[in-house]
Amino acid sequence: MFQTSMSQYDTPILRVNGKIIGNTVDSLRHEMKAQIEQGGGRLILDLTNVPLLDSAALGAIIATLQALKKSDGRLVILNPQEAVQNVLAVTRLDTVLEIYQDEADAVSAFN
């Protein structure tokens, strides 16, 4: 479900595959925390292969964002699918989250 790689600037890119609903939300929360600790408070969350997420997943992403902001960290969302983008727009989270469609742009956001 999760695959992590490091960008050229040592920012972890957490690639999620599949729906983020139910029990997978806890796994996502745990994995984001682990990657943030390794990445020094920086994380790119790649949602390219996520067709659906639920309100608990949104809550986990927002809680992670808030925790990072308190410690001068940063969370960037990469390439959400149209259905996920629509959820972010309806909930107006697209105005709070940094969202990039291109990996190079997401990585450059940390420079």
XYZ file of N, CA and C in Angstrom:
333
model
N 0.808 -1.201 0.000
C 0.000 0.000 0.000
C 0.852 1.266 0.000
N 2.030 1.202 0.656
C 2.898 2.379 0.736
C 4.261 2.078 0.132
N 4.791 3.069 -0.532
C 6.147 2.986 -1.056
C 6.764 4.353 -0.833
N 7.985 4.369 -0.339
C 8.634 5.644 -0.072
C 9.915 5.746 -0.876
N 10.138 6.925 -1.423
C 11.401 7.225 -2.079
C 11.853 8.591 -1.582
N 13.091 8.915 -1.827
C 13.619 10.218 -1.415
C 13.809 11.077 -2.656
N 13.430 12.335 -2.541
C 13.636 13.267 -3.648
C 15.097 13.669 -3.680
N 15.456 14.400 -4.694
C 16.845 14.850 -4.822
C 17.257 15.774 -3.687
N 16.281 16.322 -2.966
C 16.585 17.209 -1.835
C 16.321 16.517 -0.500
N 16.335 15.190 -0.506
C 16.145 14.376 0.700
C 14.796 14.605 1.381
N 13.791 14.893 0.603
C 12.431 14.970 1.118
C 11.745 13.654 0.790
N 11.194 12.964 1.795
C 10.523 11.705 1.497
C 9.254 11.924 0.679
N 9.046 11.031 -0.282
C 7.829 11.015 -1.082
C 7.108 9.724 -0.724
N 5.981 9.860 -0.035
C 5.187 8.710 0.371
C 4.135 8.455 -0.698
N 4.308 7.357 -1.431
C 3.386 7.005 -2.512
C 2.358 6.006 -1.974
N 1.102 6.401 -2.054
C 0.020 5.571 -1.540
C -0.690 4.919 -2.724
N -0.962 3.625 -2.591
C -1.666 2.882 -3.637
C -2.949 2.301 -3.073
N -4.069 2.685 -3.653
C -5.350 2.141 -3.231
C -6.164 3.120 -2.413
N -7.350 2.675 -2.041
C -8.281 3.497 -1.278
C -7.757 3.706 0.138
N -7.946 4.907 0.665
C -7.590 5.194 2.053
C -8.903 5.319 2.816
N -9.371 4.190 3.288
C -10.630 4.131 4.020
C -10.494 3.113 5.149
N -11.312 3.275 6.169
C -11.355 2.302 7.259
C -10.016 2.102 7.949
N -9.613 0.848 8.055
C -8.389 0.490 8.782
C -7.112 1.025 8.136
N -7.158 1.314 6.844
C -5.945 1.799 6.183
C -5.572 3.210 6.645
N -6.520 3.929 7.223
C -6.231 5.286 7.707
C -5.192 5.250 8.827
N -5.320 4.297 9.743
C -4.334 4.179 10.820
C -2.951 3.864 10.263
N -2.908 3.013 9.257
C -1.629 2.693 8.615
C -1.031 3.936 7.966
N -1.875 4.720 7.307
C -1.405 5.959 6.676
C -0.859 6.917 7.732
N -1.589 7.096 8.802
C -1.169 7.998 9.878
C 0.204 7.581 10.419
N 0.360 6.296 10.668
C 1.612 5.759 11.201
C 2.755 5.944 10.200
N 2.492 5.670 8.942
C 3.532 5.786 7.905
C 3.927 7.246 7.690
N 2.961 8.158 7.696
C 3.296 9.579 7.544
C 4.195 10.030 8.687
N 3.859 9.627 9.905
C 4.663 10.014 11.066
C 6.090 9.497 10.936
N 6.243 8.243 10.534
C 7.571 7.656 10.382
C 8.383 8.387 9.313
N 7.757 8.715 8.203
C 8.476 9.386 7.116
C 8.835 10.826 7.473
N 7.977 11.482 8.230
C 8.257 12.856 8.665
C 9.452 12.872 9.601
N 9.528 11.885 10.487
C 10.676 11.800 11.392
C 11.969 11.606 10.609
N 11.930 10.784 9.567
C 13.115 10.562 8.736
C 13.425 11.768 7.858
N 12.395 12.483 7.438
C 12.568 13.589 6.505
C 12.755 14.938 7.160
N 12.935 14.962 8.468
C 13.171 16.230 9.140
C 11.990 17.180 9.077
N 10.775 16.638 9.160
C 9.596 17.504 9.188
C 9.082 17.894 7.816
N 9.484 17.142 6.797
C 9.021 17.434 5.433
C 8.482 16.151 4.812
N 7.394 16.295 4.046
C 6.805 15.123 3.415
C 6.015 15.516 2.179
N 6.202 14.733 1.120
C 5.367 14.818 -0.069
C 4.466 13.588 -0.041
N 3.163 13.805 -0.040
C 2.188 12.717 -0.025
C 1.645 12.557 -1.440
N 2.068 11.485 -2.109
C 1.694 11.235 -3.499
C 0.381 10.453 -3.538
N -0.669 11.092 -4.042
C -1.993 10.480 -4.117
C -2.370 10.077 -5.542
N -1.383 9.913 -6.400
C -1.618 9.564 -7.801
C -2.466 8.311 -7.947
N -2.223 7.316 -7.112
C -2.922 6.031 -7.222
C -3.964 5.820 -6.135
N -4.539 6.922 -5.652
C -5.587 6.843 -4.627
C -6.906 7.280 -5.264
N -7.795 6.311 -5.532
C -9.065 6.674 -6.160
C -10.107 7.205 -5.186
N -9.914 6.944 -3.872
C -10.933 7.317 -2.902
C -10.308 7.452 -1.524
N -10.761 8.447 -0.770
C -10.380 8.548 0.643
C -11.596 8.990 1.427
N -11.628 8.608 2.702
C -12.793 8.954 3.516
C -12.473 10.116 4.456
N -13.454 10.476 5.261
C -13.291 11.628 6.146
C -12.201 11.377 7.186
N -12.024 10.134 7.608
C -10.955 9.825 8.561
C -9.587 10.055 7.921
N -9.460 9.727 6.648
C -8.202 9.972 5.938
C -7.931 11.471 5.835
N -8.968 12.244 5.531
C -8.814 13.705 5.491
C -8.384 14.221 6.859
N -8.995 13.683 7.903
C -8.631 14.084 9.259
C -7.176 13.774 9.573
N -6.696 12.616 9.141
C -5.299 12.241 9.380
C -4.353 13.174 8.637
N -4.699 13.531 7.412
C -3.857 14.443 6.626
C -3.827 15.822 7.273
N -4.977 16.317 7.700
C -5.042 17.644 8.324
C -4.330 17.653 9.675
N -4.489 16.591 10.460
C -3.778 16.512 11.747
C -2.275 16.513 11.530
N -1.821 15.810 10.508
C -0.389 15.800 10.181
C 0.064 17.185 9.748
N -0.732 17.840 8.920
C -0.409 19.198 8.476
C -0.297 20.151 9.664
N -1.244 20.092 10.584
C -1.222 20.976 11.745
C -0.010 20.713 12.631
N 0.316 19.456 12.841
C 1.487 19.118 13.654
C 2.762 19.624 12.998
N 2.838 19.502 11.687
C 4.023 19.980 10.978
C 4.146 21.500 11.042
N 3.044 22.192 10.904
C 3.081 23.656 10.958
C 3.582 24.156 12.307
N 3.235 23.455 13.380
C 3.687 23.851 14.715
C 5.198 23.743 14.859
N 5.795 22.845 14.087
C 7.236 22.633 14.193
C 7.976 23.127 12.947
N 7.368 24.064 12.225
C 7.947 24.626 11.001
C 8.201 23.573 9.930
N 7.416 22.510 9.959
C 7.521 21.480 8.937
C 6.570 21.788 7.793
N 6.514 20.854 6.846
C 5.710 21.122 5.660
C 5.207 19.824 5.046
N 3.952 19.837 4.626
C 3.330 18.724 3.933
C 2.833 19.219 2.582
N 3.170 18.469 1.535
C 2.752 18.805 0.186
C 2.016 17.599 -0.392
N 0.908 17.856 -1.059
C 0.127 16.801 -1.706
C 0.490 16.780 -3.186
N 0.715 15.573 -3.703
C 1.094 15.423 -5.105
C 0.015 14.681 -5.885
N -0.428 15.282 -6.954
C -1.236 14.681 -7.996
C -2.447 13.869 -7.526
N -3.366 14.476 -6.782
C -4.577 13.731 -6.415
C -5.435 13.456 -7.654
N -6.021 12.260 -7.701
C -6.930 11.928 -8.792
C -8.137 12.851 -8.751
N -8.889 12.872 -9.824
C -10.022 13.804 -9.938
C -11.022 13.636 -8.796
N -11.367 12.414 -8.431
C -12.335 12.194 -7.356
C -11.805 12.734 -6.030
N -10.535 12.527 -5.756
C -9.921 13.033 -4.525
C -9.837 14.553 -4.580
N -9.467 15.087 -5.731
C -9.409 16.540 -5.906
C -10.781 17.162 -5.656
N -11.841 16.498 -6.114
C -13.200 16.994 -5.889
C -13.544 17.017 -4.405
N -13.151 15.980 -3.675
C -13.396 15.940 -2.225
C -12.652 17.093 -1.551
N -11.416 17.320 -1.963
C -10.634 18.419 -1.381
C -11.283 19.768 -1.691
N -11.844 19.899 -2.874
C -12.499 21.154 -3.257
C -13.805 21.357 -2.480
N -14.618 20.314 -2.378
C -15.902 20.415 -1.671
C -15.686 20.757 -0.200
N -14.650 20.172 0.391
C -14.360 20.433 1.803
C -13.513 21.690 1.992
N -13.153 22.310 0.905
C -12.322 23.519 0.864
C -10.918 23.278 1.422
N -10.523 22.034 1.502
C -9.170 21.726 1.953
C -8.139 22.062 0.883
N -8.608 22.226 -0.346
C -7.686 22.634 -1.405
C -7.166 24.054 -1.186
N -7.811 24.806 -0.300
C -7.327 26.149 0.022
C -6.329 26.127 1.175
N -6.253 25.002 1.873
C -5.367 24.863 3.037
C -4.122 24.058 2.687
N -4.299 23.048 1.856
C -3.199 22.168 1.483
C -2.446 22.704 0.278
N -1.158 22.445 0.244
C -0.360 22.737 -0.950
C -0.497 21.535 -1.869
N -1.042 21.755 -3.059
C -1.294 20.664 -3.996
C -0.560 20.946 -5.295
N 0.206 19.958 -5.734
C 0.949 20.064 -6.982
C 0.584 18.895 -7.880
N 0.523 19.148 -9.173
C 0.205 18.097 -10.145
C 1.463 17.431 -10.691
N 2.610 18.061 -10.503
C 3.857 17.588 -11.072
C 4.874 17.324 -9.953
N 5.533 16.172 -10.012
C 6.477 15.823 -8.947
C 7.630 16.817 -8.837
N 8.121 17.283 -9.970
C 9.224 18.249 -9.950
C 8.814 19.532 -9.215
N 7.578 19.971 -9.438
C 7.071 21.169 -8.748
C 6.929 20.921 -7.246
N 6.443 19.740 -6.886
C 6.285 19.397 -5.467
C 7.643 19.369 -4.764
N 8.623 18.778 -5.412
C 9.975 18.714 -4.842
C 10.569 20.110 -4.748
N 10.372 20.917 -5.773
C 10.908 22.283 -5.787
C 10.288 23.163 -4.707
N 9.098 22.811 -4.240
C 8.430 23.593 -3.208
C 9.254 23.638 -1.914
N 10.150 22.689 -1.752
C 10.960 22.629 -0.534
C 12.270 23.393 -0.656
N 12.514 24.022 -1.782
C 13.744 24.817 -1.946
C 13.473 26.272 -1.728
